[in-house]
Amino acid sequence: MQKALPQVRKSPSCVVDGLAKARAASVSGIRTLQIEADGLAQLIGELEGSMGAPFAEAVRKVSVITGRVVVTGIGKSGHIGQKIAATLASTGTPAFFVHPSEASHGDLGMVTAADAILALSWSGETVELKPIITYSRRFAVPLIAVTSRADSALGQQADIVLQLPRAKEACPHGLAPTTSTTMQLALGDSLAIALLEARGFTAHDFKVFHPGGSLGANLKYVADVMNKGDRLPLMASGETMSEALVIMTEKSLGCVGITNTKGRLIGVITDGDLRRHMGAGLLEATVDDVMTAKPKTIKPQMLASAALEILNASRITALFVVEKSKPVGIIHIHDLLRLGVA
């Protein structure tokens, strides 16, 4: 028989030391977030002041080009640039990222006169950006600089300069890009959303670019996921509950819709209605005696995520989908959850 391993008991001093380290880590994390939040507050101040006009001009310039936004940068700025390019592309502004080192080895052929270049460099003196800057000047490609120094090599060559405030880095040594990259990322998001609004980019447009994953599921319309045709649990007013039970069992959606002579939905019977009316004579009763009149309904043009919100708020599992008061489908909470709608 295997002996139980002896329990190792931590001394009080070890426990105290562990708690102290945890508190120190928490304090460090909060300090980092506060420093970066201060940087964002400074960025807001710049947008409300001197950066307002060049920011508006950058939005105008990008909104009228017939090509794409070519985002570039190296190091941490390059990583941020890749995210900005992805955000622009997914919100209606065609964009892609070009690595500065690859640009001088053939990738400049991807840039056309119909494009605009968004170059990120905190110092504005990034040597690797020189070929793409020179190319932009030679072929009159609009150049928008995101830098902390307007008087830098990049700033002096750019058509538009979005000058970031020289905020304190969260790194205690002032070396690791932290606050600076947070501001770059936030400014990129600001550009993307301003362009989205300028273009009138809608949820329907968003769906086109995001067909996959939970986001794609949330952007589906009720018409895309509803049960319809033979799957609809429907019966006419005046019929008996015994017939209603057969349909509810056959369709397995936990309810049946009741229609009038014009085919309009006038009520619904759910599992809950059955429990409330359980007793002698239920099977002989008419559906009109048991149904809930004027039930909640939705339109086929509603987003699936909005339908799920109604289901959860109303504490029900299914909703009939109607057009001109006539049922055209039914959506069940399990259908939405299987798709990943949240």
XYZ file of N, CA, C and O in Angstrom, residues 127-324:
792
model
N 15.518 54.562 -39.616
C 16.280 54.461 -40.859
C 15.570 53.579 -41.882
O 15.560 53.876 -43.091
N 14.955 52.499 -41.407
C 14.310 51.541 -42.301
C 13.134 52.144 -43.073
O 12.705 51.602 -44.089
N 12.616 53.272 -42.607
C 11.487 53.902 -43.292
C 11.916 54.765 -44.483
O 11.081 55.175 -45.287
N 13.211 55.032 -44.590
C 13.679 55.954 -45.630
C 13.250 55.550 -47.044
O 12.760 56.406 -47.806
N 13.395 54.266 -47.471
C 12.989 53.905 -48.845
C 11.513 54.180 -49.133
O 11.166 54.681 -50.203
N 10.636 53.858 -48.172
C 9.206 54.047 -48.422
C 8.836 55.528 -48.395
O 7.945 55.977 -49.118
N 9.564 56.316 -47.584
C 9.342 57.770 -47.578
C 9.763 58.359 -48.920
O 9.037 59.153 -49.534
N 10.945 57.955 -49.383
C 11.452 58.450 -50.680
C 10.507 58.063 -51.808
O 10.210 58.868 -52.701
N 10.011 56.828 -51.766
C 9.085 56.344 -52.794
C 7.803 57.174 -52.794
O 7.284 57.536 -53.858
N 7.302 57.481 -51.611
C 6.059 58.263 -51.514
C 6.230 59.660 -52.098
O 5.310 60.199 -52.718
N 7.412 60.237 -51.911
C 7.666 61.590 -52.461
C 7.850 61.533 -53.982
O 7.381 62.413 -54.709
N 8.498 60.494 -54.448
C 8.771 60.377 -55.877
C 7.490 60.184 -56.687
O 7.330 60.763 -57.763
N 6.541 59.389 -56.140
C 5.317 59.081 -56.877
C 4.081 59.777 -56.306
O 2.956 59.411 -56.628
N 4.303 60.794 -55.494
C 3.220 61.625 -54.947
C 2.140 60.815 -54.250
O 0.943 61.047 -54.421
N 2.581 59.821 -53.459
C 1.643 59.035 -52.652
C 1.453 59.765 -51.321
O 2.440 60.042 -50.633
N 0.241 60.125 -50.952
C 0.027 60.854 -49.691
C 0.660 60.115 -48.514
O 0.510 58.900 -48.373
N 1.373 60.861 -47.679
C 2.091 60.281 -46.544
C 1.583 60.910 -45.246
O 1.663 62.121 -45.058
N 1.043 60.075 -44.385
C 0.554 60.512 -43.068
C 1.494 59.934 -42.021
O 1.707 58.716 -41.971
N 2.079 60.794 -41.196
C 3.035 60.360 -40.186
C 2.386 60.354 -38.809
O 1.675 61.289 -38.444
N 2.654 59.293 -38.053
C 2.272 59.230 -36.640
C 3.583 59.166 -35.856
O 4.268 58.140 -35.852
N 3.959 60.268 -35.230
C 5.249 60.391 -34.571
C 5.152 61.380 -33.421
O 4.191 62.146 -33.345
N 6.140 61.348 -32.554
C 6.152 62.298 -31.436
C 6.954 63.548 -31.772
O 6.997 64.484 -30.974
N 7.578 63.558 -32.976
C 8.415 64.708 -33.357
C 8.059 65.162 -34.769
O 8.404 64.502 -35.750
N 7.407 66.299 -34.848
C 7.048 66.848 -36.155
C 8.277 67.323 -36.921
O 8.259 67.409 -38.156
N 9.357 67.639 -36.196
C 10.576 68.143 -36.849
C 11.532 67.019 -37.239
O 12.662 67.280 -37.657
N 11.096 65.773 -37.127
C 11.939 64.632 -37.488
C 11.987 64.473 -39.000
O 11.271 65.155 -39.752
N 12.815 63.544 -39.468
C 12.919 63.279 -40.902
C 11.565 62.850 -41.468
O 11.155 63.304 -42.541
N 10.854 61.988 -40.751
C 9.537 61.553 -41.195
C 8.544 62.704 -41.161
O 7.785 62.915 -42.122
N 8.550 63.460 -40.078
C 7.608 64.567 -39.932
C 7.775 65.634 -41.000
O 6.792 66.178 -41.516
N 9.024 65.924 -41.343
C 9.285 66.973 -42.337
C 8.877 66.547 -43.742
O 8.525 67.391 -44.568
N 8.911 65.259 -44.028
C 8.559 64.776 -45.363
C 7.059 64.504 -45.515
O 6.538 64.487 -46.638
N 6.362 64.306 -44.414
C 4.956 63.898 -44.466
C 4.037 65.028 -44.924
O 4.303 66.210 -44.692
N 2.954 64.648 -45.575
C 1.915 65.609 -45.956
C 1.081 66.010 -44.737
O 0.621 67.142 -44.618
N 0.861 65.042 -43.854
C 0.084 65.279 -42.631
C 0.838 64.637 -41.472
O 1.289 63.490 -41.572
N 0.984 65.387 -40.385
C 1.663 64.870 -39.198
C 0.685 64.801 -38.033
O 0.086 65.819 -37.668
N 0.531 63.612 -37.491
C -0.259 63.425 -36.277
C 0.754 63.265 -35.152
O 1.302 62.181 -34.931
N 1.032 64.380 -34.472
C 2.098 64.399 -33.472
C 1.576 63.946 -32.116
O 0.726 64.579 -31.505
N 2.136 62.822 -31.659
C 1.749 62.267 -30.367
C 2.429 63.023 -29.238
O 3.583 63.454 -29.373
N 1.751 63.198 -28.105
C 2.395 63.857 -26.959
C 3.516 62.980 -26.409
O 3.416 61.756 -26.408
N 4.591 63.602 -25.953
C 5.723 62.846 -25.419
C 5.432 62.477 -23.959
O 6.028 63.005 -23.015
N 4.495 61.551 -23.819
C 4.061 61.124 -22.490
C 5.077 60.157 -21.880
O 5.860 59.510 -22.577
N 5.045 60.032 -20.565
C 5.955 59.160 -19.835
C 5.653 57.702 -20.136
O 4.498 57.280 -20.146
N 6.696 56.919 -20.397
C 6.523 55.489 -20.592
C 6.250 54.826 -19.246
O 6.751 55.254 -18.198
N 5.473 53.747 -19.254
C 5.191 53.015 -18.018
C 6.412 52.242 -17.543
O 6.549 51.959 -16.351
N 7.300 51.905 -18.456
C 8.542 51.226 -18.095
C 9.336 52.112 -17.127
O 9.586 53.287 -17.429
N 9.737 51.599 -15.963
C 10.454 52.435 -14.981
C 11.772 52.983 -15.512
O 12.281 53.984 -14.999
N 12.319 52.335 -16.548
C 13.569 52.816 -17.139
C 13.319 53.772 -18.306
O 14.267 54.314 -18.878
N 12.053 53.924 -18.658
C 11.714 54.801 -19.779
C 12.159 54.264 -21.119
O 12.322 55.021 -22.077
N 12.351 52.940 -21.208
C 12.896 52.344 -22.429
C 11.876 51.509 -23.203
O 11.733 51.678 -24.414
N 11.203 50.585 -22.534
C 10.262 49.710 -23.234
C 9.044 50.507 -23.708
O 8.404 51.198 -22.911
N 8.732 50.458 -25.003
C 7.546 51.169 -25.515
C 6.271 50.635 -24.854
O 5.932 49.463 -25.009
N 5.618 51.456 -24.098
C 4.394 51.062 -23.392
C 3.320 52.126 -23.608
O 2.401 51.934 -24.392
N 3.483 53.269 -22.959
C 2.525 54.361 -23.154
C 2.519 54.818 -24.611
O 1.465 55.103 -25.183
N 3.696 54.853 -25.215
C 3.803 55.326 -26.603
C 3.025 54.424 -27.562
O 2.296 54.904 -28.435
N 3.158 53.107 -27.396
C 2.437 52.199 -28.289
C 0.941 52.174 -27.977
O 0.131 51.968 -28.876
N 0.592 52.383 -26.707
C -0.832 52.471 -26.363
C -1.472 53.659 -27.076
O -2.584 53.558 -27.606
N -0.761 54.786 -27.103
C -1.286 55.972 -27.801
C -1.362 55.736 -29.306
O -2.321 56.157 -29.955
N -0.355 55.073 -29.871
C -0.391 54.756 -31.306
C -1.612 53.911 -31.637
O -2.328 54.178 -32.614
N -1.834 52.895 -30.817
C -2.962 51.986 -31.046
C -4.286 52.736 -30.933
O -5.178 52.570 -31.768
N -4.411 53.571 -29.896
C -5.652 54.320 -29.687
C -5.892 55.305 -30.833
O -7.031 55.474 -31.289
N -4.833 55.941 -31.317
C -4.990 56.878 -32.427
C -5.394 56.135 -33.698
O -6.220 56.628 -34.479
N -4.838 54.933 -33.900
C -5.238 54.127 -35.047
C -6.696 53.751 -34.982
O -7.415 53.801 -35.991
N -7.155 53.370 -33.782
C -8.578 53.058 -33.607
C -9.437 54.285 -33.891
O -10.511 54.184 -34.502
N -8.972 55.449 -33.436
C -9.720 56.686 -33.662
C -9.866 56.977 -35.149
O -10.942 57.366 -35.618
N -8.789 56.781 -35.898
C -8.850 56.973 -37.350
C -9.830 55.997 -37.998
O -10.645 56.384 -38.839
N -9.747 54.730 -37.594
C -10.611 53.706 -38.184
C -12.085 54.000 -37.927
O -12.917 53.891 -38.837
N -12.422 54.392 -36.707
C -13.820 54.654 -36.374
C -14.305 55.943 -37.034
O -15.453 56.018 -37.505
N -13.452 56.947 -37.104
C -13.837 58.192 -37.786
C -14.113 57.926 -39.264
O -15.069 58.461 -39.838
N -13.302 57.068 -39.879
C -13.514 56.706 -41.281
C -14.764 55.859 -41.444
O -15.523 56.023 -42.406
N -14.981 54.942 -40.490
C -16.192 54.117 -40.503
C -17.437 54.998 -40.509
O -18.366 54.805 -41.294
N -17.445 55.992 -39.629
C -18.600 56.883 -39.528
C -18.721 57.772 -40.763
O -19.827 58.048 -41.238
N -17.588 58.210 -41.297
C -17.618 59.052 -42.489
C -18.161 58.295 -43.700
O -18.836 58.869 -44.560
N -17.885 56.991 -43.742
C -18.343 56.169 -44.868
C -19.766 55.643 -44.656
O -20.348 55.055 -45.561
N -20.325 55.813 -43.462
C -21.654 55.269 -43.183
C -21.636 53.760 -43.126
O -22.591 53.092 -43.522
N -20.534 53.191 -42.616
C -20.354 51.741 -42.532
C -21.363 51.166 -41.545
O -21.439 51.595 -40.398
N -22.168 50.186 -41.972
C -23.261 49.646 -41.161
C -22.936 48.262 -40.604
O -21.928 47.644 -40.972
N -23.822 47.776 -39.727
C -23.669 46.417 -39.198
C -23.738 45.385 -40.319
O -23.076 44.349 -40.282
N -24.542 45.671 -41.349
C -24.627 44.757 -42.496
C -23.282 44.694 -43.211
O -22.825 43.608 -43.601
N -22.617 45.856 -43.380
C -21.292 45.876 -43.999
C -20.305 45.099 -43.135
O -19.445 44.367 -43.643
N -20.412 45.274 -41.817
C -19.528 44.591 -40.889
C -19.659 43.081 -41.049
O -18.676 42.341 -41.007
N -20.872 42.627 -41.247
C -21.129 41.191 -41.396
C -20.402 40.617 -42.607
O -19.895 39.492 -42.569
N -20.335 41.397 -43.689
C -19.685 40.932 -44.916
C -18.223 40.596 -44.656
O -17.681 39.616 -45.167
N -17.560 41.423 -43.794
C -16.141 41.229 -43.518
C -15.866 40.316 -42.341
O -14.718 39.995 -42.068
N -16.930 39.915 -41.607
C -16.748 39.082 -40.420
C -17.702 37.887 -40.437
O -18.540 37.739 -39.554
N -17.617 37.018 -41.453
C -18.563 35.902 -41.525
C -18.280 34.790 -40.532
O -19.137 33.959 -40.271
N -17.067 34.743 -39.984
C -16.698 33.636 -39.117
C -16.689 33.987 -37.647
O -16.747 35.151 -37.255
N -16.608 32.951 -36.796
C -16.479 33.130 -35.363
C -17.735 33.651 -34.700
O -18.794 33.773 -35.310
N -17.602 33.973 -33.408
C -18.754 34.446 -32.650
C -19.220 35.805 -33.148
O -20.416 36.113 -33.099
N -18.289 36.638 -33.626
C -18.688 37.941 -34.155
C -19.551 37.763 -35.395
O -20.588 38.427 -35.552
N -19.149 36.840 -36.266
C -19.956 36.571 -37.454
C -21.325 36.037 -37.084
O -22.328 36.375 -37.714
N -21.367 35.202 -36.031
C -22.657 34.661 -35.581
C -23.552 35.772 -35.060
O -24.750 35.825 -35.353
N -22.987 36.693 -34.289
C -23.772 37.804 -33.736
C -24.306 38.718 -34.823
O -25.320 39.393 -34.636
N -23.606 38.764 -35.957
C -24.003 39.663 -37.038
C -24.946 39.003 -38.041
O -25.348 39.633 -39.015
N -25.279 37.759 -37.799
C -26.269 37.117 -38.661
C -27.648 37.689 -38.353
O -27.921 38.138 -37.243
N -28.509 37.659 -39.364
C -29.878 38.114 -39.160
C -30.752 36.935 -38.754
O -30.423 35.768 -39.006
N -31.864 37.261 -38.121
C -32.815 36.235 -37.715
C -33.236 35.390 -38.916
O -33.366 34.167 -38.820
N -33.413 36.042 -40.067
C -33.812 35.318 -41.283
C -32.802 34.248 -41.675
O -33.155 33.252 -42.319
N -31.523 34.440 -41.277
C -30.475 33.481 -41.636
C -30.534 32.218 -40.787
O -30.021 31.171 -41.192
N -31.094 32.307 -39.588
C -30.995 31.186 -38.648
C -32.355 30.624 -38.213
O -32.404 29.603 -37.541
N -33.448 31.263 -38.599
C -34.765 30.819 -38.112
C -35.207 29.511 -38.766
O -34.800 29.169 -39.880
N -36.052 28.771 -38.048
C -36.724 27.599 -38.609
C -37.905 28.092 -39.450
O -38.597 29.031 -39.060
N -38.113 27.482 -40.593
C -39.207 27.935 -41.458
C -39.801 26.754 -42.225
O -39.333 25.625 -42.110
N -40.837 27.044 -42.997
C -41.465 26.005 -43.794
C -42.106 24.938 -42.939
O -42.866 25.233 -42.011
N -41.771 23.674 -43.203
C -42.364 22.543 -42.486
C -41.946 22.487 -41.021
O -42.543 21.754 -40.235
N -40.921 23.253 -40.658
C -40.458 23.241 -39.269
C -41.331 24.104 -38.365
O -41.217 24.041 -37.138
N -42.206 24.917 -38.954
C -43.026 25.822 -38.152
C -44.140 25.071 -37.414
O -44.944 24.380 -38.044
N -44.223 25.223 -36.086
C -45.311 24.594 -35.325
C -46.535 25.521 -35.310
O -46.639 26.413 -34.469
N -47.437 25.322 -36.242
C -48.604 26.196 -36.376
C -49.892 25.389 -36.435
O -49.908 24.254 -36.942
N -50.972 25.987 -35.950
C -52.294 25.392 -36.084
C -53.337 26.503 -36.030
O -53.067 27.623 -35.598
N -54.529 26.165 -36.464
C -55.593 27.162 -36.577
C -56.344 27.333 -35.270
O -56.441 26.411 -34.448
N -56.877 28.520 -35.102
C -57.732 28.819 -33.954
C -58.935 27.869 -33.954
O -59.457 27.510 -35.007
N -59.379 27.466 -32.766
C -60.548 26.607 -32.644
C -60.239 25.133 -32.548
O -61.118 24.337 -32.189
N -59.005 24.733 -32.863
C -58.653 23.314 -32.782
C -58.419 22.924 -31.321
O -58.294 23.772 -30.433
N -58.340 21.613 -31.063
C -58.259 21.120 -29.691
C -56.820 21.012 -29.198
O -55.869 20.942 -29.987
N -56.695 20.957 -27.869
C -55.381 20.838 -27.258
C -54.745 19.483 -27.544
O -53.518 19.372 -27.561
N -55.541 18.463 -27.780
C -54.958 17.160 -28.119
C -54.175 17.260 -29.427
O -53.094 16.685 -29.573
N -54.701 18.032 -30.369
C -53.991 18.253 -31.644
C -52.756 19.119 -31.421
O -51.711 18.925 -32.061
N -52.873 20.089 -30.503
C -51.736 20.965 -30.204
C -50.570 20.168 -29.631
O -49.405 20.394 -29.989
N -50.864 19.217 -28.760
C -49.807 18.407 -28.157
C -49.076 17.571 -29.201
O -47.857 17.386 -29.129
N -49.826 17.078 -30.190
C -49.203 16.290 -31.264
C -48.207 17.158 -32.035
O -47.083 16.739 -32.319
N -48.609 18.392 -32.372
C -47.730 19.288 -33.145
C -46.522 19.705 -32.318
O -45.385 19.729 -32.816
N -46.745 20.031 -31.040
C -45.625 20.434 -30.181
C -44.603 19.319 -30.044
O -43.395 19.562 -30.063
N -45.079 18.085 -29.928
C -44.182 16.935 -29.813
C -43.438 16.692 -31.121
O -42.228 16.424 -31.137
N -44.133 16.820 -32.235
C -43.547 16.567 -33.551
C -42.475 17.591 -33.904
O -41.406 17.241 -34.416
N -42.729 18.881 -33.626
C -41.792 19.939 -34.019
C -40.667 20.136 -33.009
O -39.618 20.688 -33.359
N -40.889 19.746 -31.751
C -39.849 19.781 -30.704
C -39.236 21.164 -30.489
O -38.033 21.302 -30.282
N -40.082 22.189 -30.547
C -39.601 23.544 -30.305
C -40.207 24.156 -29.039
O -39.989 25.325 -28.739
N -40.966 23.342 -28.307
C -41.492 23.785 -27.034
C -42.665 24.730 -27.097
O -43.035 25.337 -26.090
N -43.269 24.880 -28.281
C -44.416 25.782 -28.402
C -45.176 25.501 -29.695
O -44.693 24.764 -30.561
N -46.346 26.110 -29.815
C -47.109 26.063 -31.052
C -47.778 27.418 -31.236
O -48.254 28.024 -30.276
N -47.773 27.907 -32.456
C -48.401 29.195 -32.746
C -49.827 29.006 -33.236
O -50.122 28.057 -33.965
N -50.711 29.910 -32.847
C -52.120 29.840 -33.228
C -52.420 30.965 -34.213
O -52.105 32.135 -33.952
N -53.013 30.622 -35.351
C -53.321 31.614 -36.383
C -54.830 31.729 -36.582
O -55.585 30.787 -36.352
N -55.248 32.923 -37.055
C -56.669 33.115 -37.360
C -56.947 32.747 -38.817
O -56.051 32.260 -39.529
N -58.147 33.026 -39.275
C -58.534 32.644 -40.636
C -57.739 33.383 -41.708
O -57.680 32.946 -42.856
N -57.109 34.518 -41.331
C -56.295 35.283 -42.284
C -54.816 34.901 -42.216
O -53.983 35.504 -42.890
N -54.520 33.889 -41.413
C -53.138 33.424 -41.312
C -52.272 34.259 -40.401
O -51.044 34.097 -40.377
N -52.872 35.141 -39.621
C -52.111 36.001 -38.715
C -51.929 35.322 -37.361
O -52.825 34.633 -36.880
N -50.786 35.548 -36.757
C -50.484 34.944 -35.464
C -51.265 35.684 -34.376
O -51.099 36.884 -34.186
N -52.104 34.957 -33.656
C -52.915 35.597 -32.621
C -52.567 35.088 -31.221
O -53.009 35.660 -30.218
N -51.764 34.032 -31.145
C -51.401 33.505 -29.835
C -50.357 32.424 -29.931
O -49.996 31.983 -31.023
N -49.865 32.023 -28.776
C -48.864 30.961 -28.721
C -49.102 30.125 -27.465
O -49.519 30.651 -26.428
N -48.867 28.832 -27.585
C -48.966 27.926 -26.445
C -47.577 27.349 -26.198
O -46.956 26.788 -27.104
N -47.082 27.512 -24.982
C -45.756 27.020 -24.621
C -45.877 25.891 -23.604
O -46.960 25.602 -23.092
N -44.734 25.266 -23.292
C -44.715 24.232 -22.251
C -45.224 24.806 -20.934
O -45.893 24.117 -20.162
N -44.898 26.070 -20.679
C -45.356 26.715 -19.457
C -46.870 26.847 -19.411
O -47.493 26.661 -18.353
N -47.479 27.147 -20.560
C -48.944 27.239 -20.616
C -49.575 25.883 -20.298
O -50.607 25.803 -19.626
N -48.954 24.809 -20.790
C -49.470 23.465 -20.517
C -49.463 23.171 -19.023
O -50.441 22.641 -18.474
N -48.356 23.512 -18.353
C -48.261 23.249 -16.924
C -49.300 24.060 -16.139
O -49.892 23.564 -15.176
N -49.511 25.305 -16.572
C -50.473 26.155 -15.861
C -51.921 25.671 -16.031
O -52.762 25.932 -15.181
N -52.215 25.003 -17.145
C -53.584 24.551 -17.414
C -53.756 23.043 -17.233
O -54.776 22.477 -17.626
N -52.753 22.410 -16.638
C -52.820 20.963 -16.466
C -54.002 20.586 -15.570
O -54.225 21.177 -14.519
N -54.794 19.612 -16.032
C -55.929 19.157 -15.245
C -56.929 18.428 -16.124
O -56.731 18.265 -17.347
N -58.007 18.000 -15.529
C -59.037 17.274 -16.281
C -59.640 18.172 -17.345
O -59.892 19.355 -17.126
N -59.819 17.622 -18.511
C -60.444 18.377 -19.584
C -59.489 19.164 -20.447
O -59.915 19.809 -21.412
N -58.170 19.115 -20.149
C -57.209 19.890 -20.936
C -57.198 19.456 -22.397
O -57.203 20.282 -23.295
N -57.205 18.159 -22.637
C -57.091 17.665 -24.009
C -58.314 18.019 -24.849
O -58.208 18.131 -26.078
N -59.473 18.206 -24.194
C -60.690 18.542 -24.940
C -60.844 20.061 -25.118
O -61.677 20.509 -25.922
N -60.065 20.839 -24.376
C -60.170 22.302 -24.476
C -59.663 22.774 -25.834
O -58.888 22.082 -26.510
N -60.117 23.954 -26.242
C -59.610 24.521 -27.503
C -58.317 25.280 -27.233
O -58.050 25.715 -26.108
N -57.543 25.436 -28.281
C -56.266 26.142 -28.133
C -56.491 27.592 -27.708
O -55.653 28.188 -27.035
N -57.651 28.166 -28.075
C -57.951 29.548 -27.712
C -58.080 29.727 -26.203
O -57.809 30.789 -25.665
N -58.482 28.641 -25.496
C -58.648 28.710 -24.047
C -57.307 28.692 -23.316
O -57.212 29.150 -22.168
N -56.287 28.167 -23.938
C -54.999 27.954 -23.271
C -53.919 28.937 -23.741
O -53.014 29.287 -22.987
N -54.005 29.397 -24.965
C -52.937 30.205 -25.562
C -52.733 31.532 -24.839
O -53.633 32.086 -24.203
N -51.516 32.046 -24.981
C -51.193 33.407 -24.551
C -51.404 34.311 -25.756
O -50.730 34.148 -26.791
N -52.353 35.224 -25.650
C -52.668 36.103 -26.777
C -51.607 37.189 -26.927
O -50.915 37.550 -25.975
N -51.498 37.703 -28.135
C -50.558 38.777 -28.465
C -49.136 38.469 -27.957
O -48.563 39.208 -27.148
N -48.552 37.378 -28.415
C -47.210 36.992 -27.936
C -46.127 37.921 -28.479
O -46.335 38.648 -29.455
N -44.970 37.883 -27.835
C -43.813 38.630 -28.338
C -43.390 38.030 -29.668
O -43.348 36.808 -29.822
N -43.062 38.886 -30.623
C -42.585 38.435 -31.934
C -41.416 39.302 -32.365
O -41.160 40.372 -31.783
N -40.698 38.866 -33.379
C -39.592 39.640 -33.927
C -39.674 39.650 -35.448
O -40.427 38.876 -36.043
N -38.874 40.517 -36.047
C -38.825 40.629 -37.502
C -37.633 39.856 -38.056
O -36.599 39.716 -37.382
N -37.710 39.379 -39.277
C -36.585 38.618 -39.850
C -35.336 39.462 -40.055
O -34.233 38.931 -40.152
N -35.486 40.799 -40.106
C -34.340 41.679 -40.333
C -33.559 41.976 -39.053
O -32.511 42.633 -39.098
N -34.022 41.486 -37.914
C -33.344 41.745 -36.643
C -32.054 40.931 -36.560
O -31.974 39.819 -37.079
N -31.030 41.487 -35.898
C -29.789 40.751 -35.694
C -30.027 39.600 -34.722
O -30.807 39.716 -33.769
N -29.320 38.498 -34.951
C -29.470 37.326 -34.087
C -29.102 37.654 -32.647
O -29.728 37.161 -31.705
N -28.088 38.500 -32.450
C -27.680 38.875 -31.095
C -28.792 39.624 -30.374
O -28.999 39.448 -29.163
N -29.544 40.464 -31.108
C -30.664 41.194 -30.502
C -31.791 40.242 -30.131
O -32.450 40.404 -29.099
N -31.998 39.231 -30.970
C -33.034 38.233 -30.674
C -32.696 37.460 -29.403
O -33.567 37.202 -28.568
N -31.422 37.124 -29.240
C -30.999 36.406 -28.037
C -31.215 37.261 -26.794
O -31.623 36.765 -25.736
N -30.964 38.546 -26.921
C -31.172 39.456 -25.796
C -32.642 39.479 -25.376
O -32.963 39.476 -24.185
N -33.554 39.486 -26.360
C -34.989 39.475 -26.054
C -35.385 38.166 -25.375
O -36.140 38.148 -24.400
N -34.866 37.053 -25.887
C -35.168 35.745 -25.295
C -34.722 35.686 -23.833
O -35.459 35.227 -22.958
N -33.504 36.166 -23.577
C -32.979 36.135 -22.212
C -33.752 37.080 -21.297
O -34.077 36.723 -20.156
N -34.037 38.282 -21.789
C -34.748 39.271 -20.966
C -36.168 38.819 -20.649
O -36.688 39.088 -19.559
N -36.805 38.127 -21.602
C -38.195 37.680 -21.417
C -38.286 36.310 -20.750
O -39.379 35.845 -20.439
N -37.121 35.655 -20.585
C -37.063 34.319 -19.984
C -37.925 33.317 -20.746
O -38.704 32.556 -20.160
N -37.790 33.364 -22.065
C -38.487 32.415 -22.922
C -37.460 31.735 -23.823
O -36.317 32.185 -23.918
N -37.868 30.654 -24.463
C -36.909 29.891 -25.268
C -37.129 30.007 -26.770
O -36.272 29.578 -27.546
N -38.267 30.563 -27.196
C -38.543 30.647 -28.633
C -39.344 31.906 -28.945
O -40.102 32.403 -28.105
N -39.142 32.417 -30.152
C -39.871 33.587 -30.630
C -40.331 33.341 -32.063
O -39.543 32.874 -32.900
N -41.572 33.659 -32.330
C -42.044 33.582 -33.710
C -41.563 34.809 -34.473
O -41.503 35.918 -33.937
N -41.228 34.589 -35.722
C -40.775 35.651 -36.619
C -41.934 35.979 -37.552
O -42.469 35.077 -38.219
N -42.341 37.238 -37.592
C -43.528 37.601 -38.367
C -43.229 38.717 -39.359
O -42.332 39.531 -39.159
N -44.008 38.720 -40.421
C -44.049 39.822 -41.387
C -45.508 40.118 -41.665
O -46.273 39.200 -42.039
N -45.902 41.361 -41.433
C -47.304 41.766 -41.568
C -48.210 40.862 -40.734
O -49.265 40.408 -41.191
